[in-house]
Amino acid sequence: TEAVAFAVDAWTFSGLLQERDSELSEAVLSKIGGPQIYAQKWFTVLCIQCLPFEVLIPYLEHFLTGGYVWLFQFALAVHAHLREELMGARQPDHVFRLLRFEDLGPKAITTDVFASALAYDLSTVDFAAAREAAYKEKVLPSLERARALAAEAEDDEIVFSDEED
């Protein structure tokens, strides 16, 4: 499904960030949990809800020429661009505001961030293998827990004292 594919890409991105800046990756994950919590606005709705129009059009142009690789490049560039603020954020809500591009002031996302994104050379990344690893290590265990909880909930039949066996 689309939700599973998105979660796989979010965790694939998390692995890319871990490889390039483990300190930042661990700080963000420790403050807000998994990347699927915040990357949705970037990966599934292509920043339409969070970028100003004058920046959105060039963003979409990059996506149309670069495809999913652009999404990963952009996500890496955003984290690098907001590194100091993300590292200094103490509360999860502050991290979420940063990653939704709210109240960034002088750190607003501009086409300069796009130039930084394009500098990330991801040509050597085996995305198929990275996605498979993300699925097996992160997404599948979550799906299995959800299925087990759903099965457990189905088995929790309420028996009233006046019912016969």
PDB file of N, CA and C in Angstrom, residues 60-117:
ATOM      1  N   LEU A  60       8.944  21.546  -7.090  1.00  0.00           N
ATOM      2  CA  LEU A  60       8.229  20.578  -7.926  1.00  0.00           C
ATOM      3  C   LEU A  60       8.965  20.314  -9.231  1.00  0.00           C
ATOM      4  N   GLU A  61       9.589  21.336  -9.792  1.00  0.00           N
ATOM      5  CA  GLU A  61      10.380  21.138 -11.006  1.00  0.00           C
ATOM      6  C   GLU A  61      11.538  20.175 -10.747  1.00  0.00           C
ATOM      7  N   HIS A  62      12.201  20.358  -9.604  1.00  0.00           N
ATOM      8  CA  HIS A  62      13.289  19.435  -9.239  1.00  0.00           C
ATOM      9  C   HIS A  62      12.743  18.019  -9.076  1.00  0.00           C
ATOM     10  N   PHE A  63      11.572  17.891  -8.467  1.00  0.00           N
ATOM     11  CA  PHE A  63      10.984  16.567  -8.280  1.00  0.00           C
ATOM     12  C   PHE A  63      10.667  15.926  -9.632  1.00  0.00           C
ATOM     13  N   LEU A  64      10.128  16.708 -10.548  1.00  0.00           N
ATOM     14  CA  LEU A  64       9.772  16.155 -11.857  1.00  0.00           C
ATOM     15  C   LEU A  64      10.997  15.693 -12.647  1.00  0.00           C
ATOM     16  N   THR A  65      12.134  16.337 -12.430  1.00  0.00           N
ATOM     17  CA  THR A  65      13.349  15.907 -13.131  1.00  0.00           C
ATOM     18  C   THR A  65      14.149  14.885 -12.335  1.00  0.00           C
ATOM     19  N   GLY A  66      14.114  14.964 -10.996  1.00  0.00           N
ATOM     20  CA  GLY A  66      14.939  14.087 -10.170  1.00  0.00           C
ATOM     21  C   GLY A  66      14.208  12.913  -9.550  1.00  0.00           C
ATOM     22  N   GLY A  67      12.884  12.949  -9.556  1.00  0.00           N
ATOM     23  CA  GLY A  67      12.112  11.842  -8.991  1.00  0.00           C
ATOM     24  C   GLY A  67      12.340  11.660  -7.501  1.00  0.00           C
ATOM     25  N   TYR A  68      12.202  10.407  -7.071  1.00  0.00           N
ATOM     26  CA  TYR A  68      12.318  10.125  -5.642  1.00  0.00           C
ATOM     27  C   TYR A  68      13.711  10.457  -5.099  1.00  0.00           C
ATOM     28  N   VAL A  69      14.726  10.399  -5.939  1.00  0.00           N
ATOM     29  CA  VAL A  69      16.078  10.738  -5.472  1.00  0.00           C
ATOM     30  C   VAL A  69      16.100  12.182  -4.985  1.00  0.00           C
ATOM     31  N   TRP A  70      15.373  13.073  -5.684  1.00  0.00           N
ATOM     32  CA  TRP A  70      15.285  14.467  -5.251  1.00  0.00           C
ATOM     33  C   TRP A  70      14.693  14.564  -3.839  1.00  0.00           C
ATOM     34  N   LEU A  71      13.697  13.751  -3.541  1.00  0.00           N
ATOM     35  CA  LEU A  71      13.080  13.804  -2.209  1.00  0.00           C
ATOM     36  C   LEU A  71      14.115  13.493  -1.126  1.00  0.00           C
ATOM     37  N   PHE A  72      14.953  12.501  -1.387  1.00  0.00           N
ATOM     38  CA  PHE A  72      15.993  12.152  -0.416  1.00  0.00           C
ATOM     39  C   PHE A  72      17.049  13.257  -0.338  1.00  0.00           C
ATOM     40  N   GLN A  73      17.440  13.796  -1.476  1.00  0.00           N
ATOM     41  CA  GLN A  73      18.413  14.898  -1.479  1.00  0.00           C
ATOM     42  C   GLN A  73      17.865  16.094  -0.701  1.00  0.00           C
ATOM     43  N   PHE A  74      16.623  16.436  -0.966  1.00  0.00           N
ATOM     44  CA  PHE A  74      15.996  17.564  -0.284  1.00  0.00           C
ATOM     45  C   PHE A  74      15.936  17.323   1.224  1.00  0.00           C
ATOM     46  N   ALA A  75      15.526  16.147   1.638  1.00  0.00           N
ATOM     47  CA  ALA A  75      15.425  15.842   3.064  1.00  0.00           C
ATOM     48  C   ALA A  75      16.788  15.941   3.750  1.00  0.00           C
ATOM     49  N   LEU A  76      17.828  15.449   3.094  1.00  0.00           N
ATOM     50  CA  LEU A  76      19.177  15.569   3.659  1.00  0.00           C
ATOM     51  C   LEU A  76      19.595  17.032   3.765  1.00  0.00           C
ATOM     52  N   ALA A  77      19.298  17.810   2.722  1.00  0.00           N
ATOM     53  CA  ALA A  77      19.673  19.235   2.732  1.00  0.00           C
ATOM     54  C   ALA A  77      18.921  20.002   3.800  1.00  0.00           C
ATOM     55  N   VAL A  78      17.653  19.694   3.994  1.00  0.00           N
ATOM     56  CA  VAL A  78      16.875  20.363   5.041  1.00  0.00           C
ATOM     57  C   VAL A  78      17.475  20.082   6.413  1.00  0.00           C
ATOM     58  N   HIS A  79      17.817  18.835   6.665  1.00  0.00           N
ATOM     59  CA  HIS A  79      18.413  18.498   7.955  1.00  0.00           C
ATOM     60  C   HIS A  79      19.747  19.219   8.156  1.00  0.00           C
ATOM     61  N   ALA A  80      20.550  19.277   7.112  1.00  0.00           N
ATOM     62  CA  ALA A  80      21.822  20.001   7.217  1.00  0.00           C
ATOM     63  C   ALA A  80      21.571  21.493   7.435  1.00  0.00           C
ATOM     64  N   HIS A  81      20.610  22.049   6.715  1.00  0.00           N
ATOM     65  CA  HIS A  81      20.275  23.474   6.811  1.00  0.00           C
ATOM     66  C   HIS A  81      19.785  23.841   8.213  1.00  0.00           C
ATOM     67  N   LEU A  82      19.011  22.962   8.815  1.00  0.00           N
ATOM     68  CA  LEU A  82      18.430  23.224  10.144  1.00  0.00           C
ATOM     69  C   LEU A  82      19.177  22.504  11.266  1.00  0.00           C
ATOM     70  N   ARG A  83      20.374  22.030  10.985  1.00  0.00           N
ATOM     71  CA  ARG A  83      21.106  21.200  11.947  1.00  0.00           C
ATOM     72  C   ARG A  83      21.226  21.849  13.317  1.00  0.00           C
ATOM     73  N   GLU A  84      21.704  23.064  13.356  1.00  0.00           N
ATOM     74  CA  GLU A  84      21.916  23.742  14.639  1.00  0.00           C
ATOM     75  C   GLU A  84      20.606  23.860  15.422  1.00  0.00           C
ATOM     76  N   GLU A  85      19.547  24.231  14.740  1.00  0.00           N
ATOM     77  CA  GLU A  85      18.251  24.391  15.394  1.00  0.00           C
ATOM     78  C   GLU A  85      17.696  23.048  15.860  1.00  0.00           C
ATOM     79  N   LEU A  86      17.849  22.008  15.029  1.00  0.00           N
ATOM     80  CA  LEU A  86      17.365  20.680  15.412  1.00  0.00           C
ATOM     81  C   LEU A  86      18.140  20.129  16.604  1.00  0.00           C
ATOM     82  N   MET A  87      19.441  20.333  16.599  1.00  0.00           N
ATOM     83  CA  MET A  87      20.264  19.858  17.722  1.00  0.00           C
ATOM     84  C   MET A  87      19.919  20.612  19.011  1.00  0.00           C
ATOM     85  N   GLY A  88      19.597  21.887  18.879  1.00  0.00           N
ATOM     86  CA  GLY A  88      19.307  22.692  20.058  1.00  0.00           C
ATOM     87  C   GLY A  88      17.883  22.599  20.560  1.00  0.00           C
ATOM     88  N   ALA A  89      16.988  22.039  19.761  1.00  0.00           N
ATOM     89  CA  ALA A  89      15.581  21.945  20.166  1.00  0.00           C
ATOM     90  C   ALA A  89      15.451  21.016  21.364  1.00  0.00           C
ATOM     91  N   ARG A  90      14.717  21.478  22.356  1.00  0.00           N
ATOM     92  CA  ARG A  90      14.560  20.680  23.580  1.00  0.00           C
ATOM     93  C   ARG A  90      13.236  19.921  23.626  1.00  0.00           C
ATOM     94  N   GLN A  91      12.236  20.453  22.967  1.00  0.00           N
ATOM     95  CA  GLN A  91      10.905  19.859  23.030  1.00  0.00           C
ATOM     96  C   GLN A  91      10.515  19.284  21.667  1.00  0.00           C
ATOM     97  N   PRO A  92       9.804  18.157  21.656  1.00  0.00           N
ATOM     98  CA  PRO A  92       9.364  17.576  20.385  1.00  0.00           C
ATOM     99  C   PRO A  92       8.565  18.552  19.523  1.00  0.00           C
ATOM    100  N   ASP A  93       7.724  19.375  20.133  1.00  0.00           N
ATOM    101  CA  ASP A  93       6.922  20.293  19.330  1.00  0.00           C
ATOM    102  C   ASP A  93       7.792  21.305  18.587  1.00  0.00           C
ATOM    103  N   HIS A  94       8.922  21.676  19.165  1.00  0.00           N
ATOM    104  CA  HIS A  94       9.832  22.594  18.477  1.00  0.00           C
ATOM    105  C   HIS A  94      10.460  21.905  17.255  1.00  0.00           C
ATOM    106  N   VAL A  95      10.838  20.652  17.421  1.00  0.00           N
ATOM    107  CA  VAL A  95      11.403  19.885  16.311  1.00  0.00           C
ATOM    108  C   VAL A  95      10.362  19.762  15.194  1.00  0.00           C
ATOM    109  N   PHE A  96       9.129  19.440  15.561  1.00  0.00           N
ATOM    110  CA  PHE A  96       8.071  19.325  14.555  1.00  0.00           C
ATOM    111  C   PHE A  96       7.843  20.640  13.824  1.00  0.00           C
ATOM    112  N   ARG A  97       7.847  21.758  14.543  1.00  0.00           N
ATOM    113  CA  ARG A  97       7.663  23.063  13.885  1.00  0.00           C
ATOM    114  C   ARG A  97       8.795  23.328  12.895  1.00  0.00           C
ATOM    115  N   LEU A  98      10.011  23.001  13.287  1.00  0.00           N
ATOM    116  CA  LEU A  98      11.146  23.183  12.379  1.00  0.00           C
ATOM    117  C   LEU A  98      10.979  22.344  11.114  1.00  0.00           C
ATOM    118  N   LEU A  99      10.596  21.085  11.292  1.00  0.00           N
ATOM    119  CA  LEU A  99      10.506  20.173  10.159  1.00  0.00           C
ATOM    120  C   LEU A  99       9.245  20.383   9.318  1.00  0.00           C
ATOM    121  N   ARG A 100       8.320  21.173   9.831  1.00  0.00           N
ATOM    122  CA  ARG A 100       7.160  21.611   9.025  1.00  0.00           C
ATOM    123  C   ARG A 100       7.422  22.987   8.437  1.00  0.00           C
ATOM    124  N   PHE A 101       8.626  23.505   8.670  1.00  0.00           N
ATOM    125  CA  PHE A 101       9.082  24.793   8.138  1.00  0.00           C
ATOM    126  C   PHE A 101       8.274  25.963   8.703  1.00  0.00           C
ATOM    127  N   GLU A 102       7.855  25.854   9.942  1.00  0.00           N
ATOM    128  CA  GLU A 102       7.087  26.919  10.580  1.00  0.00           C
ATOM    129  C   GLU A 102       8.015  27.847  11.355  1.00  0.00           C
ATOM    130  N   ASP A 103       7.806  29.130  11.196  1.00  0.00           N
ATOM    131  CA  ASP A 103       8.527  30.152  11.971  1.00  0.00           C
ATOM    132  C   ASP A 103      10.046  30.006  11.874  1.00  0.00           C
ATOM    133  N   LEU A 104      10.543  29.785  10.683  1.00  0.00           N
ATOM    134  CA  LEU A 104      11.986  29.595  10.519  1.00  0.00           C
ATOM    135  C   LEU A 104      12.764  30.907  10.459  1.00  0.00           C
ATOM    136  N   GLY A 105      12.085  32.002  10.183  1.00  0.00           N
ATOM    137  CA  GLY A 105      12.772  33.285  10.107  1.00  0.00           C
ATOM    138  C   GLY A 105      13.898  33.247   9.095  1.00  0.00           C
ATOM    139  N   PRO A 106      15.118  33.620   9.524  1.00  0.00           N
ATOM    140  CA  PRO A 106      16.237  33.666   8.581  1.00  0.00           C
ATOM    141  C   PRO A 106      16.653  32.284   8.059  1.00  0.00           C
ATOM    142  N   LYS A 107      16.163  31.220   8.669  1.00  0.00           N
ATOM    143  CA  LYS A 107      16.496  29.866   8.221  1.00  0.00           C
ATOM    144  C   LYS A 107      15.421  29.301   7.281  1.00  0.00           C
ATOM    145  N   ALA A 108      14.587  30.171   6.729  1.00  0.00           N
ATOM    146  CA  ALA A 108      13.527  29.725   5.830  1.00  0.00           C
ATOM    147  C   ALA A 108      14.108  28.905   4.682  1.00  0.00           C
ATOM    148  N   ILE A 109      13.302  27.990   4.197  1.00  0.00           N
ATOM    149  CA  ILE A 109      13.715  27.148   3.077  1.00  0.00           C
ATOM    150  C   ILE A 109      13.658  27.991   1.809  1.00  0.00           C
ATOM    151  N   THR A 110      14.778  28.093   1.126  1.00  0.00           N
ATOM    152  CA  THR A 110      14.877  28.875  -0.102  1.00  0.00           C
ATOM    153  C   THR A 110      15.483  28.004  -1.195  1.00  0.00           C
ATOM    154  N   THR A 111      15.623  28.566  -2.361  1.00  0.00           N
ATOM    155  CA  THR A 111      16.249  27.809  -3.443  1.00  0.00           C
ATOM    156  C   THR A 111      17.724  27.526  -3.150  1.00  0.00           C
ATOM    157  N   ASP A 112      18.322  28.237  -2.200  1.00  0.00           N
ATOM    158  CA  ASP A 112      19.690  27.913  -1.780  1.00  0.00           C
ATOM    159  C   ASP A 112      19.744  26.504  -1.181  1.00  0.00           C
ATOM    160  N   VAL A 113      18.683  26.129  -0.457  1.00  0.00           N
ATOM    161  CA  VAL A 113      18.614  24.772   0.104  1.00  0.00           C
ATOM    162  C   VAL A 113      18.525  23.764  -1.042  1.00  0.00           C
ATOM    163  N   PHE A 114      17.836  24.123  -2.118  1.00  0.00           N
ATOM    164  CA  PHE A 114      17.747  23.232  -3.270  1.00  0.00           C
ATOM    165  C   PHE A 114      19.125  23.013  -3.885  1.00  0.00           C
ATOM    166  N   ALA A 115      19.918  24.079  -3.968  1.00  0.00           N
ATOM    167  CA  ALA A 115      21.275  23.951  -4.507  1.00  0.00           C
ATOM    168  C   ALA A 115      22.096  23.000  -3.640  1.00  0.00           C
ATOM    169  N   SER A 116      21.939  23.118  -2.327  1.00  0.00           N
ATOM    170  CA  SER A 116      22.623  22.196  -1.412  1.00  0.00           C
ATOM    171  C   SER A 116      22.141  20.767  -1.634  1.00  0.00           C
ATOM    172  N   ALA A 117      20.835  20.621  -1.851  1.00  0.00           N
ATOM    173  CA  ALA A 117      20.266  19.290  -2.065  1.00  0.00           C
ATOM    174  C   ALA A 117      20.872  18.629  -3.294  1.00  0.00           C
TER     175      ALA A 117
END
